[in-house]
């Protein structure tokens, strides 16, 4: 008899996809503290964190059943990416739903550069800068690329990055430092402008 607790994440994923529902509960229990802590750190509201956590695992289940998980030994990172995207979606919805009354104020609250739409030129330049940075990241060595993604796209601390990648915090910091140096060198060599 196989002890499911001793199975790797990927073995549990395979067993869950194969119909062993109990494997998902083991995966959730194994990673819930880390994933919930990350969500809570991002949203800073326990009730909202609980909702996002539950939505995350609903999405995990749906994606697993649709075959959208590619085994790469990084199940927790994949789940955190899903939770991160759900958090972004939540804040986007909130931004669209916010309303402010201008009735009780003597000056026009909305006649402010703070609320003005960015012009199309600024948006195009910003989009191009983001594309340039993303393409520079792709040229980094794999270990530096991984640290940049975990830090800047998933919001992990260096301690979490060290745990995720199985290296010391100093090694993770060093990889980030070298990634920044390498990206600066590429910007200078290619004469890329990263300002609006």
PDB file of C-alpha atoms in Angstrom:
ATOM      1  CA  UNK A   1       0.000   0.000   0.000  1.00  0.00           C
ATOM      2  CA  UNK A   2       1.398   3.409  -1.047  1.00  0.00           C
ATOM      3  CA  UNK A   3       1.551   6.077   1.644  1.00  0.00           C
ATOM      4  CA  UNK A   4       0.218   9.177  -0.134  1.00  0.00           C
ATOM      5  CA  UNK A   5       1.921  11.485   2.377  1.00  0.00           C
ATOM      6  CA  UNK A   6       5.307  10.264   1.090  1.00  0.00           C
ATOM      7  CA  UNK A   7       4.491  11.072  -2.540  1.00  0.00           C
ATOM      8  CA  UNK A   8       6.039  14.069  -4.291  1.00  0.00           C
ATOM      9  CA  UNK A   9       3.801  16.946  -5.395  1.00  0.00           C
ATOM     10  CA  UNK A  10       3.925  15.756  -8.989  1.00  0.00           C
ATOM     11  CA  UNK A  11       3.054  12.181  -8.038  1.00  0.00           C
ATOM     12  CA  UNK A  12       0.075  13.492  -6.074  1.00  0.00           C
ATOM     13  CA  UNK A  13      -0.975  15.637  -9.050  1.00  0.00           C
ATOM     14  CA  UNK A  14      -0.818  12.587 -11.329  1.00  0.00           C
ATOM     15  CA  UNK A  15      -2.837  10.514  -8.865  1.00  0.00           C
ATOM     16  CA  UNK A  16      -5.430  13.299  -8.509  1.00  0.00           C
ATOM     17  CA  UNK A  17      -5.764  13.578 -12.292  1.00  0.00           C
ATOM     18  CA  UNK A  18      -6.113   9.788 -12.328  1.00  0.00           C
ATOM     19  CA  UNK A  19      -9.106  10.023  -9.986  1.00  0.00           C
ATOM     20  CA  UNK A  20      -7.676   9.839  -6.467  1.00  0.00           C
ATOM     21  CA  UNK A  21      -9.410  12.892  -4.993  1.00  0.00           C
ATOM     22  CA  UNK A  22      -7.678  12.536  -1.587  1.00  0.00           C
ATOM     23  CA  UNK A  23      -4.380  13.528  -3.205  1.00  0.00           C
ATOM     24  CA  UNK A  24      -5.586  17.099  -3.697  1.00  0.00           C
ATOM     25  CA  UNK A  25      -6.296  17.487   0.015  1.00  0.00           C
ATOM     26  CA  UNK A  26      -2.745  16.355   0.795  1.00  0.00           C
ATOM     27  CA  UNK A  27      -1.371  18.935  -1.661  1.00  0.00           C
ATOM     28  CA  UNK A  28      -3.529  21.672  -0.124  1.00  0.00           C
ATOM     29  CA  UNK A  29      -2.475  20.736   3.406  1.00  0.00           C
ATOM     30  CA  UNK A  30       1.177  20.593   2.350  1.00  0.00           C
ATOM     31  CA  UNK A  31       1.230  24.103   0.865  1.00  0.00           C
ATOM     32  CA  UNK A  32      -1.692  25.955   2.477  1.00  0.00           C
ATOM     33  CA  UNK A  33       0.330  27.949   5.017  1.00  0.00           C
ATOM     34  CA  UNK A  34       2.722  29.305   2.451  1.00  0.00           C
ATOM     35  CA  UNK A  35       0.075  30.104  -0.143  1.00  0.00           C
ATOM     36  CA  UNK A  36      -2.374  31.611   2.344  1.00  0.00           C
ATOM     37  CA  UNK A  37       0.444  33.693   3.896  1.00  0.00           C
ATOM     38  CA  UNK A  38       1.403  35.014   0.476  1.00  0.00           C
ATOM     39  CA  UNK A  39      -2.210  35.934  -0.331  1.00  0.00           C
ATOM     40  CA  UNK A  40      -2.718  37.589   3.083  1.00  0.00           C
ATOM     41  CA  UNK A  41       0.523  39.539   2.661  1.00  0.00           C
ATOM     42  CA  UNK A  42      -0.769  40.862  -0.666  1.00  0.00           C
ATOM     43  CA  UNK A  43      -4.392  41.685   0.265  1.00  0.00           C
ATOM     44  CA  UNK A  44      -3.951  42.407   4.014  1.00  0.00           C
ATOM     45  CA  UNK A  45      -7.529  41.335   4.813  1.00  0.00           C
ATOM     46  CA  UNK A  46      -8.099  37.856   6.322  1.00  0.00           C
ATOM     47  CA  UNK A  47     -11.627  37.434   4.915  1.00  0.00           C
ATOM     48  CA  UNK A  48     -10.523  38.438   1.433  1.00  0.00           C
ATOM     49  CA  UNK A  49      -7.411  36.238   1.722  1.00  0.00           C
ATOM     50  CA  UNK A  50      -9.634  33.278   2.581  1.00  0.00           C
ATOM     51  CA  UNK A  51     -11.826  33.952  -0.476  1.00  0.00           C
ATOM     52  CA  UNK A  52      -8.822  34.252  -2.798  1.00  0.00           C
ATOM     53  CA  UNK A  53      -7.299  31.095  -1.279  1.00  0.00           C
ATOM     54  CA  UNK A  54     -10.480  29.136  -1.988  1.00  0.00           C
ATOM     55  CA  UNK A  55     -10.804  30.596  -5.491  1.00  0.00           C
ATOM     56  CA  UNK A  56      -7.182  29.659  -6.114  1.00  0.00           C
ATOM     57  CA  UNK A  57      -7.768  25.996  -5.380  1.00  0.00           C
ATOM     58  CA  UNK A  58     -11.000  25.946  -7.368  1.00  0.00           C
ATOM     59  CA  UNK A  59      -8.958  27.211 -10.305  1.00  0.00           C
ATOM     60  CA  UNK A  60      -6.187  24.691  -9.526  1.00  0.00           C
ATOM     61  CA  UNK A  61      -8.723  21.840  -9.620  1.00  0.00           C
ATOM     62  CA  UNK A  62     -10.233  23.065 -12.896  1.00  0.00           C
ATOM     63  CA  UNK A  63      -6.827  23.509 -14.519  1.00  0.00           C
ATOM     64  CA  UNK A  64      -5.624  20.091 -13.359  1.00  0.00           C
ATOM     65  CA  UNK A  65      -8.756  18.423 -14.703  1.00  0.00           C
ATOM     66  CA  UNK A  66      -8.309  20.225 -18.037  1.00  0.00           C
ATOM     67  CA  UNK A  67      -4.684  19.086 -18.240  1.00  0.00           C
ATOM     68  CA  UNK A  68      -3.285  22.638 -17.971  1.00  0.00           C
ATOM     69  CA  UNK A  69      -0.556  21.761 -15.479  1.00  0.00           C
ATOM     70  CA  UNK A  70       2.800  20.909 -16.972  1.00  0.00           C
ATOM     71  CA  UNK A  71       4.997  18.936 -14.596  1.00  0.00           C
ATOM     72  CA  UNK A  72       8.103  20.962 -13.874  1.00  0.00           C
ATOM     73  CA  UNK A  73       8.672  20.221 -10.194  1.00  0.00           C
ATOM     74  CA  UNK A  74       7.281  23.610  -9.192  1.00  0.00           C
ATOM     75  CA  UNK A  75       3.697  22.917  -8.130  1.00  0.00           C
ATOM     76  CA  UNK A  76       3.720  25.548  -5.319  1.00  0.00           C
ATOM     77  CA  UNK A  77       5.027  28.216  -7.728  1.00  0.00           C
ATOM     78  CA  UNK A  78       2.278  27.358 -10.196  1.00  0.00           C
ATOM     79  CA  UNK A  79      -0.375  27.669  -7.458  1.00  0.00           C
ATOM     80  CA  UNK A  80       1.114  30.985  -6.270  1.00  0.00           C
ATOM     81  CA  UNK A  81       1.029  32.310  -9.829  1.00  0.00           C
ATOM     82  CA  UNK A  82      -2.680  31.439  -9.997  1.00  0.00           C
ATOM     83  CA  UNK A  83      -3.333  33.187  -6.664  1.00  0.00           C
ATOM     84  CA  UNK A  84      -1.306  36.207  -7.795  1.00  0.00           C
ATOM     85  CA  UNK A  85      -3.384  36.497 -10.973  1.00  0.00           C
ATOM     86  CA  UNK A  86      -6.615  36.224  -8.962  1.00  0.00           C
ATOM     87  CA  UNK A  87      -5.440  39.021  -6.657  1.00  0.00           C
ATOM     88  CA  UNK A  88      -4.694  41.218  -9.663  1.00  0.00           C
ATOM     89  CA  UNK A  89      -8.143  40.423 -11.115  1.00  0.00           C
ATOM     90  CA  UNK A  90      -9.781  41.323  -7.789  1.00  0.00           C
ATOM     91  CA  UNK A  91      -8.063  44.718  -7.620  1.00  0.00           C
ATOM     92  CA  UNK A  92      -8.860  45.470 -11.244  1.00  0.00           C
ATOM     93  CA  UNK A  93     -12.548  44.846 -10.551  1.00  0.00           C
ATOM     94  CA  UNK A  94     -12.404  47.019  -7.427  1.00  0.00           C
ATOM     95  CA  UNK A  95     -10.784  49.834  -9.359  1.00  0.00           C
ATOM     96  CA  UNK A  96     -13.633  49.820 -11.887  1.00  0.00           C
ATOM     97  CA  UNK A  97     -16.283  49.762  -9.154  1.00  0.00           C
ATOM     98  CA  UNK A  98     -15.016  52.700  -7.051  1.00  0.00           C
ATOM     99  CA  UNK A  99     -17.166  55.814  -7.177  1.00  0.00           C
ATOM    100  CA  UNK A 100     -16.500  59.259  -5.719  1.00  0.00           C
ATOM    101  CA  UNK A 101     -19.085  61.995  -5.217  1.00  0.00           C
ATOM    102  CA  UNK A 102     -18.088  65.474  -6.346  1.00  0.00           C
ATOM    103  CA  UNK A 103     -21.211  67.197  -4.982  1.00  0.00           C
ATOM    104  CA  UNK A 104     -19.980  68.448  -1.596  1.00  0.00           C
ATOM    105  CA  UNK A 105     -16.640  69.872  -2.728  1.00  0.00           C
ATOM    106  CA  UNK A 106     -16.164  73.483  -3.825  1.00  0.00           C
ATOM    107  CA  UNK A 107     -13.543  72.753  -6.461  1.00  0.00           C
ATOM    108  CA  UNK A 108     -13.811  70.198  -9.245  1.00  0.00           C
ATOM    109  CA  UNK A 109     -12.266  67.057  -7.809  1.00  0.00           C
ATOM    110  CA  UNK A 110     -11.913  65.454 -11.215  1.00  0.00           C
ATOM    111  CA  UNK A 111     -10.208  68.424 -12.836  1.00  0.00           C
ATOM    112  CA  UNK A 112      -6.848  67.176 -11.668  1.00  0.00           C
ATOM    113  CA  UNK A 113      -3.870  65.703 -13.443  1.00  0.00           C
ATOM    114  CA  UNK A 114      -4.050  62.855 -10.914  1.00  0.00           C
ATOM    115  CA  UNK A 115      -7.292  61.664 -12.531  1.00  0.00           C
ATOM    116  CA  UNK A 116      -6.498  62.506 -16.131  1.00  0.00           C
ATOM    117  CA  UNK A 117      -6.157  59.665 -18.553  1.00  0.00           C
ATOM    118  CA  UNK A 118      -2.683  58.993 -19.786  1.00  0.00           C
ATOM    119  CA  UNK A 119      -2.365  59.889 -23.398  1.00  0.00           C
ATOM    120  CA  UNK A 120      -1.883  57.219 -26.023  1.00  0.00           C
ATOM    121  CA  UNK A 121       1.768  58.141 -26.531  1.00  0.00           C
ATOM    122  CA  UNK A 122       2.602  57.588 -22.823  1.00  0.00           C
ATOM    123  CA  UNK A 123       0.773  54.273 -22.885  1.00  0.00           C
ATOM    124  CA  UNK A 124       2.625  53.090 -25.995  1.00  0.00           C
ATOM    125  CA  UNK A 125       5.986  54.115 -24.523  1.00  0.00           C
ATOM    126  CA  UNK A 126       5.196  52.384 -21.204  1.00  0.00           C
ATOM    127  CA  UNK A 127       4.068  49.231 -23.031  1.00  0.00           C
ATOM    128  CA  UNK A 128       7.286  49.243 -25.067  1.00  0.00           C
ATOM    129  CA  UNK A 129       9.414  49.638 -21.918  1.00  0.00           C
ATOM    130  CA  UNK A 130       7.654  46.675 -20.295  1.00  0.00           C
ATOM    131  CA  UNK A 131       8.201  44.569 -23.437  1.00  0.00           C
ATOM    132  CA  UNK A 132      11.874  45.565 -23.534  1.00  0.00           C
ATOM    133  CA  UNK A 133      12.382  44.633 -19.883  1.00  0.00           C
ATOM    134  CA  UNK A 134      10.554  41.305 -20.346  1.00  0.00           C
ATOM    135  CA  UNK A 135      12.737  40.486 -23.366  1.00  0.00           C
ATOM    136  CA  UNK A 136      15.902  41.378 -21.430  1.00  0.00           C
ATOM    137  CA  UNK A 137      14.874  38.974 -18.655  1.00  0.00           C
ATOM    138  CA  UNK A 138      14.678  36.179 -21.240  1.00  0.00           C
ATOM    139  CA  UNK A 139      18.397  36.631 -22.068  1.00  0.00           C
ATOM    140  CA  UNK A 140      19.486  36.112 -18.459  1.00  0.00           C
ATOM    141  CA  UNK A 141      20.955  32.801 -17.308  1.00  0.00           C
ATOM    142  CA  UNK A 142      18.201  30.484 -16.069  1.00  0.00           C
ATOM    143  CA  UNK A 143      19.017  30.836 -12.348  1.00  0.00           C
ATOM    144  CA  UNK A 144      18.957  34.663 -12.559  1.00  0.00           C
ATOM    145  CA  UNK A 145      15.791  34.627 -14.662  1.00  0.00           C
ATOM    146  CA  UNK A 146      14.060  32.475 -12.044  1.00  0.00           C
ATOM    147  CA  UNK A 147      14.961  34.861  -9.201  1.00  0.00           C
ATOM    148  CA  UNK A 148      13.734  37.909 -11.169  1.00  0.00           C
ATOM    149  CA  UNK A 149      10.416  36.215 -11.952  1.00  0.00           C
ATOM    150  CA  UNK A 150       9.857  35.032  -8.381  1.00  0.00           C
ATOM    151  CA  UNK A 151      10.756  38.437  -6.934  1.00  0.00           C
ATOM    152  CA  UNK A 152       9.163  40.874  -9.358  1.00  0.00           C
ATOM    153  CA  UNK A 153       6.353  38.922 -10.971  1.00  0.00           C
ATOM    154  CA  UNK A 154       5.270  36.754  -8.040  1.00  0.00           C
ATOM    155  CA  UNK A 155       6.250  39.095  -5.210  1.00  0.00           C
ATOM    156  CA  UNK A 156       8.191  36.552  -3.162  1.00  0.00           C
ATOM    157  CA  UNK A 157      10.652  37.631  -0.491  1.00  0.00           C
ATOM    158  CA  UNK A 158      14.271  36.571  -0.833  1.00  0.00           C
ATOM    159  CA  UNK A 159      13.721  34.117   2.018  1.00  0.00           C
ATOM    160  CA  UNK A 160      10.831  32.532   0.073  1.00  0.00           C
ATOM    161  CA  UNK A 161      12.905  32.542  -3.117  1.00  0.00           C
ATOM    162  CA  UNK A 162      15.722  30.768  -1.275  1.00  0.00           C
ATOM    163  CA  UNK A 163      13.289  28.109  -0.035  1.00  0.00           C
ATOM    164  CA  UNK A 164      11.651  27.748  -3.451  1.00  0.00           C
ATOM    165  CA  UNK A 165      14.929  27.348  -5.321  1.00  0.00           C
ATOM    166  CA  UNK A 166      16.794  25.396  -2.653  1.00  0.00           C
ATOM    167  CA  UNK A 167      19.635  27.910  -2.243  1.00  0.00           C
ATOM    168  CA  UNK A 168      20.754  30.244   0.546  1.00  0.00           C
ATOM    169  CA  UNK A 169      19.332  33.760   0.857  1.00  0.00           C
ATOM    170  CA  UNK A 170      22.772  35.159  -0.019  1.00  0.00           C
ATOM    171  CA  UNK A 171      22.828  33.107  -3.212  1.00  0.00           C
ATOM    172  CA  UNK A 172      19.340  34.368  -4.149  1.00  0.00           C
ATOM    173  CA  UNK A 173      20.435  37.972  -3.451  1.00  0.00           C
ATOM    174  CA  UNK A 174      23.593  37.432  -5.488  1.00  0.00           C
ATOM    175  CA  UNK A 175      21.632  36.077  -8.435  1.00  0.00           C
ATOM    176  CA  UNK A 176      19.343  39.133  -8.333  1.00  0.00           C
ATOM    177  CA  UNK A 177      22.367  41.436  -8.166  1.00  0.00           C
ATOM    178  CA  UNK A 178      23.971  39.752 -11.185  1.00  0.00           C
ATOM    179  CA  UNK A 179      20.651  39.819 -13.047  1.00  0.00           C
ATOM    180  CA  UNK A 180      20.405  43.595 -12.553  1.00  0.00           C
ATOM    181  CA  UNK A 181      24.040  44.083 -13.608  1.00  0.00           C
ATOM    182  CA  UNK A 182      23.508  41.919 -16.707  1.00  0.00           C
ATOM    183  CA  UNK A 183      20.310  43.768 -17.629  1.00  0.00           C
ATOM    184  CA  UNK A 184      22.031  47.163 -17.216  1.00  0.00           C
ATOM    185  CA  UNK A 185      24.846  45.972 -19.483  1.00  0.00           C
ATOM    186  CA  UNK A 186      22.322  44.819 -22.098  1.00  0.00           C
ATOM    187  CA  UNK A 187      20.493  48.176 -21.914  1.00  0.00           C
ATOM    188  CA  UNK A 188      23.777  50.036 -22.507  1.00  0.00           C
ATOM    189  CA  UNK A 189      24.935  47.693 -25.294  1.00  0.00           C
ATOM    190  CA  UNK A 190      21.605  47.828 -27.124  1.00  0.00           C
ATOM    191  CA  UNK A 191      21.070  51.530 -26.316  1.00  0.00           C
ATOM    192  CA  UNK A 192      17.561  50.865 -25.013  1.00  0.00           C
ATOM    193  CA  UNK A 193      15.735  53.771 -23.343  1.00  0.00           C
ATOM    194  CA  UNK A 194      13.753  52.645 -20.307  1.00  0.00           C
ATOM    195  CA  UNK A 195      12.194  56.013 -19.437  1.00  0.00           C
ATOM    196  CA  UNK A 196       8.866  57.581 -20.364  1.00  0.00           C
TER     197      UNK A 196
END
